[in-house]
XYZ file of N, CA and C in Angstrom:
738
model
N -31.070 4.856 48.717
C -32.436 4.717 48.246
C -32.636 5.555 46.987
N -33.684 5.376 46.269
C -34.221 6.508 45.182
C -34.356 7.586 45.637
N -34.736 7.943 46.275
C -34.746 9.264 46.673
C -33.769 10.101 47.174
N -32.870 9.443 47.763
C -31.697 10.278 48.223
C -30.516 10.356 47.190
N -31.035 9.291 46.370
C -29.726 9.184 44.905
C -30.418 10.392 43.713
N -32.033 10.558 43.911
C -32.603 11.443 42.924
C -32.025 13.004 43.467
N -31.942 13.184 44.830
C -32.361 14.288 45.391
C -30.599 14.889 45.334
N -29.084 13.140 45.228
C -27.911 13.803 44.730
C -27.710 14.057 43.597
N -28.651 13.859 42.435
C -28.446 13.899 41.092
C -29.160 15.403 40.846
N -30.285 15.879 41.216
C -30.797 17.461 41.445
C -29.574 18.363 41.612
N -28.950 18.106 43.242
C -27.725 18.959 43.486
C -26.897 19.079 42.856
N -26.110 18.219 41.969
C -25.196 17.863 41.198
C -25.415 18.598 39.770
N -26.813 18.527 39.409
C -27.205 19.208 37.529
C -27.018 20.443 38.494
N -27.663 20.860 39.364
C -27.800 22.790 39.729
C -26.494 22.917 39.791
N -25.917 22.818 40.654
C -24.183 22.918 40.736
C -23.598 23.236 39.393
N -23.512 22.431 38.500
C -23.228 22.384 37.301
C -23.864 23.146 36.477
N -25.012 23.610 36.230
C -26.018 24.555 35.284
C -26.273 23.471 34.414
N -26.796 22.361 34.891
C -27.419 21.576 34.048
C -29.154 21.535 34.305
N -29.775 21.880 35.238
C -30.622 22.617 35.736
C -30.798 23.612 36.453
N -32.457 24.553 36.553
C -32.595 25.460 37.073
C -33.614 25.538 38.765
N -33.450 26.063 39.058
C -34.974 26.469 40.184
C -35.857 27.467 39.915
N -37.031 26.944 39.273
C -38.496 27.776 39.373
C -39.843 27.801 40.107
N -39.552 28.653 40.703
C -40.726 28.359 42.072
C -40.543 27.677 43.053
N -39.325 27.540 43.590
C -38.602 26.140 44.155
C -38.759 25.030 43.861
N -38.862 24.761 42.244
C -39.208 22.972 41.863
C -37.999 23.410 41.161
N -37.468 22.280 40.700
C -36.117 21.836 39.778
C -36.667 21.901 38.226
N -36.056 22.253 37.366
C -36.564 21.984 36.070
C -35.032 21.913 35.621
N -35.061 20.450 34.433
C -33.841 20.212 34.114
C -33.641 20.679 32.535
N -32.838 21.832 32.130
C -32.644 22.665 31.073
C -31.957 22.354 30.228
N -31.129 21.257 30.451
C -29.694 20.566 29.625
C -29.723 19.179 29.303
N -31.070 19.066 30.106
C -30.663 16.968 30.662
C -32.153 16.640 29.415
N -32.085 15.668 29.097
C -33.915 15.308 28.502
C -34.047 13.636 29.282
N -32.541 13.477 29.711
C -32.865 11.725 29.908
C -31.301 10.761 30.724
N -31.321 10.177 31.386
C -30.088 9.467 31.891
C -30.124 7.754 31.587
N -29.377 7.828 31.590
C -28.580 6.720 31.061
C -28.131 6.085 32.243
N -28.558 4.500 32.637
C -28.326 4.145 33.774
C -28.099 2.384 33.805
N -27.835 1.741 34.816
C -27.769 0.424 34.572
C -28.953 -0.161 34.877
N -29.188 -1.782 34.894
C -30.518 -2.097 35.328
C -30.942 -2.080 36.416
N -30.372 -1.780 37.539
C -30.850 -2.011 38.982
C -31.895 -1.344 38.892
N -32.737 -2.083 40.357
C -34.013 -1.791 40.278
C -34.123 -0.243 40.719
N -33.327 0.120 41.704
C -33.467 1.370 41.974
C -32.891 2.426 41.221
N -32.231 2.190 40.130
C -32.162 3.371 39.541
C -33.119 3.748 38.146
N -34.108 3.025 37.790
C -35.440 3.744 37.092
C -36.245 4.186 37.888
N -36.389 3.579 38.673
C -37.252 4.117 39.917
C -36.493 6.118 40.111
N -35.584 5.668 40.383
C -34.874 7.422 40.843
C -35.232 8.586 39.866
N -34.829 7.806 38.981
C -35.342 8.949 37.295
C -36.237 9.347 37.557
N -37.782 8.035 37.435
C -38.927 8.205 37.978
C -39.434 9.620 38.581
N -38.265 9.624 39.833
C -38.628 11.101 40.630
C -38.227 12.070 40.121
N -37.520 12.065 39.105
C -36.852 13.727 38.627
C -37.899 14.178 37.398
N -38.330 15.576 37.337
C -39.455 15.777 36.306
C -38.813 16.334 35.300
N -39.910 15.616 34.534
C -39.442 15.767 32.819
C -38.376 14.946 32.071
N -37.659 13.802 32.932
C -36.873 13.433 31.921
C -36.947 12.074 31.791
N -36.665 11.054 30.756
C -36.559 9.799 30.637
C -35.316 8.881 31.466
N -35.877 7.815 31.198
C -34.671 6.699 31.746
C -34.258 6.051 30.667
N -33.128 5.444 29.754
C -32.672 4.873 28.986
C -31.611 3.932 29.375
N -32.195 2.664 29.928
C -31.414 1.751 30.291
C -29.982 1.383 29.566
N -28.752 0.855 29.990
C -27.823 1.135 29.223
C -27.870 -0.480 28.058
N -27.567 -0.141 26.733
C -27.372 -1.561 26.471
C -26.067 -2.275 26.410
N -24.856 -1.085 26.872
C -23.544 -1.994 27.054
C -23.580 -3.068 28.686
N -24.496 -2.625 29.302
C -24.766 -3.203 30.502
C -25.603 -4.054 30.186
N -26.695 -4.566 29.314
C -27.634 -5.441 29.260
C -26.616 -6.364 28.389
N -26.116 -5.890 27.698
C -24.876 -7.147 26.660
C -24.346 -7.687 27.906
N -23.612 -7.109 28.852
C -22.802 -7.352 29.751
C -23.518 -8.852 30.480
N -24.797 -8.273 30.807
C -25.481 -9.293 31.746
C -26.005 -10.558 30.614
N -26.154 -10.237 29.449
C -26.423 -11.258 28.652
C -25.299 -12.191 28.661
N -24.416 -12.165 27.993
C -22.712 -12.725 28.167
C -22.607 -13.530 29.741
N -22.544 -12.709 30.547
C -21.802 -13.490 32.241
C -23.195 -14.330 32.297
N -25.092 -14.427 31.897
C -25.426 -15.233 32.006
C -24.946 -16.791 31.200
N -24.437 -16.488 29.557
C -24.678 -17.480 28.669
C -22.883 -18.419 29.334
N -22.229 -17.267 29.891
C -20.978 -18.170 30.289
C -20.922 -19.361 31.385
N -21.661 -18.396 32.309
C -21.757 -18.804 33.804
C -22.494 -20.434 33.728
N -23.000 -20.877 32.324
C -23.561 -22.169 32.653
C -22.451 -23.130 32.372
N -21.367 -22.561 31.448
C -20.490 -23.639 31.709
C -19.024 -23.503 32.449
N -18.866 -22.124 33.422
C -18.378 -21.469 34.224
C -18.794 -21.461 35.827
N -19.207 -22.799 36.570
C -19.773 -22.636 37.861
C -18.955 -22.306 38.658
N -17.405 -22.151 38.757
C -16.973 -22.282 39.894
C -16.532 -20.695 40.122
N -17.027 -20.443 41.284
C -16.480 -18.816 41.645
C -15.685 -18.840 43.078
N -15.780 -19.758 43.264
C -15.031 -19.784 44.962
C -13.753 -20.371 44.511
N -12.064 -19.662 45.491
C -10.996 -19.896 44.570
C -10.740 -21.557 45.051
N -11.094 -22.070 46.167
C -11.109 -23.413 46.942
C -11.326 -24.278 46.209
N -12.990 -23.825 45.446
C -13.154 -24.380 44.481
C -12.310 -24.837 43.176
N -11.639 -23.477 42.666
C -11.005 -23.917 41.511
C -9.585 -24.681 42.031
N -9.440 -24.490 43.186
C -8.094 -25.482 43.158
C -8.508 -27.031 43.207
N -9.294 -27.796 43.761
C -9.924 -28.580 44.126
C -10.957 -29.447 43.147
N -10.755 -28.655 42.180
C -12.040 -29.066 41.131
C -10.906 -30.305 40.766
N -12.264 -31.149 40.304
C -11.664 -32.966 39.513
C -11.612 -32.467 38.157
N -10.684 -33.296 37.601
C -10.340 -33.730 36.176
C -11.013 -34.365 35.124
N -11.692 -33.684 34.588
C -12.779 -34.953 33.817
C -11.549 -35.423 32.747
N -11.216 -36.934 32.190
C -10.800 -37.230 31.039
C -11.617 -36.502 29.822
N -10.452 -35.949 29.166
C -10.850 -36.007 27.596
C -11.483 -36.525 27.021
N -11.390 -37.988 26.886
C -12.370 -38.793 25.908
C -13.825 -38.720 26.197
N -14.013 -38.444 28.222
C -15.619 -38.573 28.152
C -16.148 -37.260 28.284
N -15.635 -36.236 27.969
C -16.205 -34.453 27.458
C -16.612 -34.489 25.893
N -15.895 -35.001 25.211
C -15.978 -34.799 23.721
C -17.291 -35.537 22.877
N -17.925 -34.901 22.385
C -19.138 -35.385 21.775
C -18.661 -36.605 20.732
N -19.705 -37.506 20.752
C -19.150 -38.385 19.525
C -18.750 -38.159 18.215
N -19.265 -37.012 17.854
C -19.153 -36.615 16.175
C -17.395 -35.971 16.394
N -17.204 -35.709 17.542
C -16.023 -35.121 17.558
C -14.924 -35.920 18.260
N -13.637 -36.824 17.372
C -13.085 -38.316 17.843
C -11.908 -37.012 18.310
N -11.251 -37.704 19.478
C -10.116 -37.131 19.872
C -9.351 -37.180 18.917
N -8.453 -35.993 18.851
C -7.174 -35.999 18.229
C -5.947 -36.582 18.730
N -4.714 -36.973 17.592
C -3.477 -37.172 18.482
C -2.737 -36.464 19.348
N -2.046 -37.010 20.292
C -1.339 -35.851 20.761
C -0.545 -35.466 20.372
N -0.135 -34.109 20.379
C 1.386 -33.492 19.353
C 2.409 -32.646 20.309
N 3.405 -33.172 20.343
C 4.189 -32.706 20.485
C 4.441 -31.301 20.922
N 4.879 -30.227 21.783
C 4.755 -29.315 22.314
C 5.061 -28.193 20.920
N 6.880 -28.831 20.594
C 7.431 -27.643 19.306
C 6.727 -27.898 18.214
N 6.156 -29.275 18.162
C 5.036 -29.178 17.130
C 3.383 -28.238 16.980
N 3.251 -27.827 18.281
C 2.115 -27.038 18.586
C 1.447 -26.153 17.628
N 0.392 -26.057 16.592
C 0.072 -25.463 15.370
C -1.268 -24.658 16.166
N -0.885 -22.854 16.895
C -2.070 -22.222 17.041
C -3.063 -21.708 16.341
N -2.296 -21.572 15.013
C -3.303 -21.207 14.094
C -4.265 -22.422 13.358
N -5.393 -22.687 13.965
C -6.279 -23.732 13.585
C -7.658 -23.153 13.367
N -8.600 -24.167 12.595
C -10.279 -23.712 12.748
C -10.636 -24.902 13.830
N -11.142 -24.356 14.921
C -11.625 -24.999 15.449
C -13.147 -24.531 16.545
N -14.183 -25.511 16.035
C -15.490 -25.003 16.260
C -15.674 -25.546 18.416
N -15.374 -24.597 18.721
C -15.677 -25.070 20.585
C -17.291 -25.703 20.868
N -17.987 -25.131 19.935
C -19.841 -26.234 20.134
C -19.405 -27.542 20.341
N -18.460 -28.009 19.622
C -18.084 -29.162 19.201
C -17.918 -29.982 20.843
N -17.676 -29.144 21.432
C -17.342 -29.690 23.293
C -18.161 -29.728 23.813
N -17.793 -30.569 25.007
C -19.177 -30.579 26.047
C -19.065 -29.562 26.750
N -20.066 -29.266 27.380
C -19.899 -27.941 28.184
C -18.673 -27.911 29.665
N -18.887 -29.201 29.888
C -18.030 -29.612 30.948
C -16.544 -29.557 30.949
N -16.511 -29.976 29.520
C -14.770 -29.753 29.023
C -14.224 -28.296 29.228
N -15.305 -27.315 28.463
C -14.831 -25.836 28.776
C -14.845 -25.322 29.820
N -15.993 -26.031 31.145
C -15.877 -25.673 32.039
C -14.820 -26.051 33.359
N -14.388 -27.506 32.468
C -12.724 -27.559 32.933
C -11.476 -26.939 32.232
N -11.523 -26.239 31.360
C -10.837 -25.868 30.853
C -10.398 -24.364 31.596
N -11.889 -23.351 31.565
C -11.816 -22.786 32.846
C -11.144 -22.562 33.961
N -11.985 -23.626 34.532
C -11.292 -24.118 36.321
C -9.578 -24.343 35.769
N -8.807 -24.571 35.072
C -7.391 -24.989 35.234
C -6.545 -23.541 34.573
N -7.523 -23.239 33.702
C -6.701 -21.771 33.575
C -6.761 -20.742 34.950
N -7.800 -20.384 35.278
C -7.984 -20.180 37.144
C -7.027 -20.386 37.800
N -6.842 -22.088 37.927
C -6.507 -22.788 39.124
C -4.615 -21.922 38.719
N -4.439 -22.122 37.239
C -3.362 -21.625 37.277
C -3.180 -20.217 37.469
N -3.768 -19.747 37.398
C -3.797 -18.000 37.384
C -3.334 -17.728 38.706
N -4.783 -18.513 39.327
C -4.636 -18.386 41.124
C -3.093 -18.624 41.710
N -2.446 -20.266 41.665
C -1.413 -20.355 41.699
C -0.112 -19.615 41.893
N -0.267 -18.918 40.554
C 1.179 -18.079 40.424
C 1.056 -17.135 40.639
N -0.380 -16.102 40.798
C -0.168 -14.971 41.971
C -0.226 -15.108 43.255
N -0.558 -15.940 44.032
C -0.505 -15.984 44.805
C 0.639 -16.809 45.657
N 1.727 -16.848 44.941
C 3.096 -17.301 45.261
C 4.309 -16.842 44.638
N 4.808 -15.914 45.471
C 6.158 -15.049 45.197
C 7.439 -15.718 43.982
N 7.462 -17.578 44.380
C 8.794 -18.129 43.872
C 7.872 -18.405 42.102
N 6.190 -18.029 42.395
C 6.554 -18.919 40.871
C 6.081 -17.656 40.029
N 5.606 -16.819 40.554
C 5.933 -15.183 40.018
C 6.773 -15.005 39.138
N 8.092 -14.925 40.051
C 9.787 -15.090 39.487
C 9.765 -16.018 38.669
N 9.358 -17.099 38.717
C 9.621 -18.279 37.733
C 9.426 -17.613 36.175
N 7.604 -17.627 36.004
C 7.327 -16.637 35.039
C 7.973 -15.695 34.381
N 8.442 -14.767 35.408
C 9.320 -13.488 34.760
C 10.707 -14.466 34.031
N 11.571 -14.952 35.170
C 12.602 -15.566 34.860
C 12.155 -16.105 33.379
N 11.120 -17.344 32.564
C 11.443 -17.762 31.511
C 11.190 -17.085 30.897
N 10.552 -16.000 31.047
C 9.968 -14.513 29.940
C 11.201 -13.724 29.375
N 12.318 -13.694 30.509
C 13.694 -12.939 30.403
C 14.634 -13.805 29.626
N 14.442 -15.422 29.547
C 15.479 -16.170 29.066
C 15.239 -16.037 28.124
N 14.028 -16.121 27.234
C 13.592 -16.229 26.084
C 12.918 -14.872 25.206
N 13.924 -13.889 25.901
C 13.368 -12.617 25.432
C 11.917 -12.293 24.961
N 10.699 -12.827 25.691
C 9.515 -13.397 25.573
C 9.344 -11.344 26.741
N 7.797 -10.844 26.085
C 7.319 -9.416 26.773
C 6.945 -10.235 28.123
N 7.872 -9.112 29.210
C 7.488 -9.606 30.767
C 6.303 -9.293 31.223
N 5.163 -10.267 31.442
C 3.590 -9.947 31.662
C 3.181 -11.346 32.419
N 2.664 -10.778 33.624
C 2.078 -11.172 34.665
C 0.479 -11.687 34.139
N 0.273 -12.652 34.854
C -1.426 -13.047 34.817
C -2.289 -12.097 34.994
N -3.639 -12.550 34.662
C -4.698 -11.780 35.309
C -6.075 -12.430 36.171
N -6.381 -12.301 37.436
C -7.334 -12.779 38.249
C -8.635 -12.027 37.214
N -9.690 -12.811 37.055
C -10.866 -12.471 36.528
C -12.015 -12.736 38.259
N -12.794 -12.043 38.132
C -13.524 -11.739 38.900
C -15.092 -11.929 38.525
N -15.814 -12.528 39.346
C -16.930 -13.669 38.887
C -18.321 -12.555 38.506
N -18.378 -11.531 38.943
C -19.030 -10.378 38.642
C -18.927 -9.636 36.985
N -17.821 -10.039 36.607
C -17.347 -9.162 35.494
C -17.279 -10.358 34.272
N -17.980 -10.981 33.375
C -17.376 -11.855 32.272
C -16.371 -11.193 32.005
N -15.777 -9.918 30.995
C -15.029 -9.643 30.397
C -13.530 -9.647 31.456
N -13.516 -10.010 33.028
C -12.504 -10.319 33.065
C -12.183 -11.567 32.773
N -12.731 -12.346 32.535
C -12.596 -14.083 32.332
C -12.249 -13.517 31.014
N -12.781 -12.775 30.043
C -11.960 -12.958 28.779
C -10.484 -11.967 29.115
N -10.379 -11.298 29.423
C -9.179 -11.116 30.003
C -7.890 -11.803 30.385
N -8.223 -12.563 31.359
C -7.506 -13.848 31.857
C -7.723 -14.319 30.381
N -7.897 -15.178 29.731
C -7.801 -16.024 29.014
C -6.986 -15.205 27.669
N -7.291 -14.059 27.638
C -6.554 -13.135 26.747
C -4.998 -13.224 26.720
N -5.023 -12.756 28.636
C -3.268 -12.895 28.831
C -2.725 -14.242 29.196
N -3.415 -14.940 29.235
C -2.680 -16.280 29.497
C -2.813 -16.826 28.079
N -3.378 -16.759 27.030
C -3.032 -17.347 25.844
C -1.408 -16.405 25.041
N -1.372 -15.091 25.686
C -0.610 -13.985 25.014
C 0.730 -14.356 25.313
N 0.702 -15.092 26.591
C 1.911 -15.655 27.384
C 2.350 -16.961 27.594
N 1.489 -17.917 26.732
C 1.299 -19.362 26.685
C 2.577 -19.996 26.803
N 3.839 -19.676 26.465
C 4.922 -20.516 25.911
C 5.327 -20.158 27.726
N 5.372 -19.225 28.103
C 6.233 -19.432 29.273
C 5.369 -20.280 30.308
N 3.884 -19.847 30.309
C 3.311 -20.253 31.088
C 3.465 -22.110 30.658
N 3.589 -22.910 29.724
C 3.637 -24.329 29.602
C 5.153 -24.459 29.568
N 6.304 -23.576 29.728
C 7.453 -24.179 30.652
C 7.167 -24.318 32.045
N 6.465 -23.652 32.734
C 5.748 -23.844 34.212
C 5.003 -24.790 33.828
N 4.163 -25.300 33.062
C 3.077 -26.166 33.645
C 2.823 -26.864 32.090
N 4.190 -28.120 32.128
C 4.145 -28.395 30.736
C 2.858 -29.678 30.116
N 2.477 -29.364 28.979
C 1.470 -30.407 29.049
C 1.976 -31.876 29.143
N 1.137 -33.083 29.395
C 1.967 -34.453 29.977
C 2.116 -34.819 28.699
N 2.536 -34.172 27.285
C 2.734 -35.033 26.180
C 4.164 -34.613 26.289
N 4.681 -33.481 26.965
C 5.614 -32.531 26.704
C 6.833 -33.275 27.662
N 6.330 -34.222 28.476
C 7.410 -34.827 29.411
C 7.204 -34.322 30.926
N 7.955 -34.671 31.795
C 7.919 -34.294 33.376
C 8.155 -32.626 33.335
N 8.048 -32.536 34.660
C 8.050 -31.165 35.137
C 9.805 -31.622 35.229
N 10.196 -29.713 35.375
C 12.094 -29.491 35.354
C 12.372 -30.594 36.720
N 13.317 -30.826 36.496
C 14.336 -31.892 37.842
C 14.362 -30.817 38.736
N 13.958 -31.367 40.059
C 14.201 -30.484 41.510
C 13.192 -29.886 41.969
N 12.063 -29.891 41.598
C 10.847 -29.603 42.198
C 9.984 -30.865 43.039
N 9.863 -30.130 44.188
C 9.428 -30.925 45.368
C 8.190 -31.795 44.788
N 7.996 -32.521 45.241
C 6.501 -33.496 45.207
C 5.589 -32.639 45.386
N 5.443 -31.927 46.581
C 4.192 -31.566 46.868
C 3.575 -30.179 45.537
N 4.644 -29.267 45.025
C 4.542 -28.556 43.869
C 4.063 -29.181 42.868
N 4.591 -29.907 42.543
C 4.399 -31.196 41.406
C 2.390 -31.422 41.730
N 2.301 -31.927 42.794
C 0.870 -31.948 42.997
C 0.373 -30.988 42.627
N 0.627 -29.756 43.633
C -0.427 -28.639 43.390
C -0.539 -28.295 41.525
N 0.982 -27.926 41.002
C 0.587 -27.635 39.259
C 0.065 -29.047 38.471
N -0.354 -30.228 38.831
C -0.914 -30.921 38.109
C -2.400 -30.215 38.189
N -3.421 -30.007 39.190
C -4.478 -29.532 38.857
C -4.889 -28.470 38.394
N -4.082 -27.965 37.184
C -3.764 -26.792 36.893
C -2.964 -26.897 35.120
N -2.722 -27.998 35.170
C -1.899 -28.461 34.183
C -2.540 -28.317 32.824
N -2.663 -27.677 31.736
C -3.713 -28.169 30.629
C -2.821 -29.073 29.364
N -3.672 -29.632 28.292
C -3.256 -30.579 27.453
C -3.038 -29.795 26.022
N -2.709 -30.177 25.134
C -2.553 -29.146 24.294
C -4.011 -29.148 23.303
N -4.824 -30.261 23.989
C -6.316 -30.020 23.181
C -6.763 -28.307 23.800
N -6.755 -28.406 25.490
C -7.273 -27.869 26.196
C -6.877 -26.306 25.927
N -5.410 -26.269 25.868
C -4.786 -24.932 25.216
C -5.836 -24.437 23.706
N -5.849 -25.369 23.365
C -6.655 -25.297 21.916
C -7.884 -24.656 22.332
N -8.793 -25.446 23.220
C -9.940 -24.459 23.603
C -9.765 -23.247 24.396
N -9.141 -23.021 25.064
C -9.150 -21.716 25.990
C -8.422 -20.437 24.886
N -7.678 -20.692 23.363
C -8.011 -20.107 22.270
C -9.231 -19.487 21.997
N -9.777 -20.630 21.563
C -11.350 -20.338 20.830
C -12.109 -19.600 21.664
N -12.359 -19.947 23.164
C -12.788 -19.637 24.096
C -12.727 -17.772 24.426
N -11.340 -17.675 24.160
C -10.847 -16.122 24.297
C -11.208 -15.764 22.849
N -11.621 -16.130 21.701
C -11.989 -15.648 20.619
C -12.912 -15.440 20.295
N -13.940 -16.185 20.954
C -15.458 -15.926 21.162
C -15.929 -14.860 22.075
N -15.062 -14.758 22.902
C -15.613 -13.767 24.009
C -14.683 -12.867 23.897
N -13.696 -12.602 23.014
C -13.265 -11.410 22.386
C -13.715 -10.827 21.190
N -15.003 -11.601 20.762
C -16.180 -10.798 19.849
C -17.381 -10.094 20.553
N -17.679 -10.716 21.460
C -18.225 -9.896 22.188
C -17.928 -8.782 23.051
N -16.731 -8.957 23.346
C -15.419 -7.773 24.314
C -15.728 -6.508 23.357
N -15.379 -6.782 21.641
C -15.746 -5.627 20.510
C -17.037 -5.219 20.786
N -17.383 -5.850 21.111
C -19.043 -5.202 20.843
C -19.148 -4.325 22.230
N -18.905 -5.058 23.059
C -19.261 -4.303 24.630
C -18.775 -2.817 24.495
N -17.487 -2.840 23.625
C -16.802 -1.766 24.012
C -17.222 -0.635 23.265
N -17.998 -1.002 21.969
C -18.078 -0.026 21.154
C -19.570 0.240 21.359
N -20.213 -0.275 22.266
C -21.494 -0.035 22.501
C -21.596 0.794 24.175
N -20.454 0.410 24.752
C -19.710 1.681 25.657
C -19.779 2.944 24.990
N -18.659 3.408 23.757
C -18.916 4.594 23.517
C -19.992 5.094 23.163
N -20.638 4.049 22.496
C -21.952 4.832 21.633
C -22.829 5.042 22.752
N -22.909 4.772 24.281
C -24.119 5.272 25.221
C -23.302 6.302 25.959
């Protein structure tokens, strides 16, 4: 409650000589103001301590700004969900002003591009999403394709680096994930090659074959989950440097 969080924040400044006791009331000698997130109960707590302000944080209000503006084209937070999610075709995500491209070739793959993501429907990114997930999920949570990963990272003298689970609470782990899975792209599309790129390796069971198709991306899709991590690695700058400055 406020009060029992005000009454550990008292103990904590005296302890410290960040306040004093006069007359048995608290007076805070060091402090003028705290710095806190938005929950409701912690202005309220300040509230009870005398003499000092509350200064809501604004690396936390960026924070909540961001995971709102994502989350509309980011619905899925349950992992059931992301395995399970449908496939929208390409052609019916893409706005009309924006005609599909050809497909190219894998060694032909050109990352360095301008490419504006408005240009998508929201649905596209939000499948784009769900399959970077679905793959994320995938390969941690299975020992043989772990190894797989490492294994083409080692053949191809490629830095040995594991995925990252993003967590539906936190945007900046979704840019995260999308950080290290673009950082690691080449091994990760020998696992899960796009269908311009040809079949999956000879000797993998059917039922594998199933599970990494819903998971599979195209090399448009690679293209957005780029932009995607580039947009929300402008805001990652900002979060962070608005971290130090509070």
């Amino acid at each position: 409650s406020a009060k029992a969080l005000s009454e550990l924040v008292e103990t904590v400044c005296l302890e410290y000589g960040l306040a004093d006791l006069v007359n048995d009331e608290i007076q805070f000698t060091k402090v003028e103001a705290f710095t806190t997130d938005t929950t409701a109960v912690m202005p309220k707590m300040v509230r009870m301590l005398p003499n000092v302000m509350w200064i809501p944080c604004s690396a936390h209000i960026l924070n909540l700004v961001v995971n709102d503006s994502f989350s509309s084209i980011s619905d899925v937070t349950a992992d059931e969900d992301v395995l399970t999610a449908p496939t929208v075709p390409l052609e019916d995500l893409l706005d009309p002003a924006e005609p599909t491209q050809p497909t190219q070739d894998i060694n032909e793959m050109n990352m360095d591009h301008e490419l504006n993501v408005t240009n998508y429907h929201p649905e596209f990114c939000a499948q784009v999403l769900r399959k970077q997930r679905s793959m994320t999920l995938q390969i941690r949570t299975a020992g043989k394709r772990k190894q797989e990963l490492k294994r083409y990272q080692k053949e191809n003298d490629w830095p040995v680096k594991s995925v990252l689970k993003d967590v539906a609470t936190r945007w900046s782990s979704t840019y995260q994930l999308l950080e290290r899975n673009v950082e690691i792209q080449p091994a990760l599309m020998k696992m899960y090659p796009p269908p311009s790129a040809g079949p999956y390796p000879g000797g993998m069971l059917r039922k594998e074959k199933r599970t990494r198709e819903k998971a599979r991306l195209t090399l448009e899709e690679w293209r957005v989950s780029q932009e995607l991590r580039d947009i929300m690695g402008l805001f990652n700058e900002l979060f962070l440097f608005m971290q130090k400055k509070d």
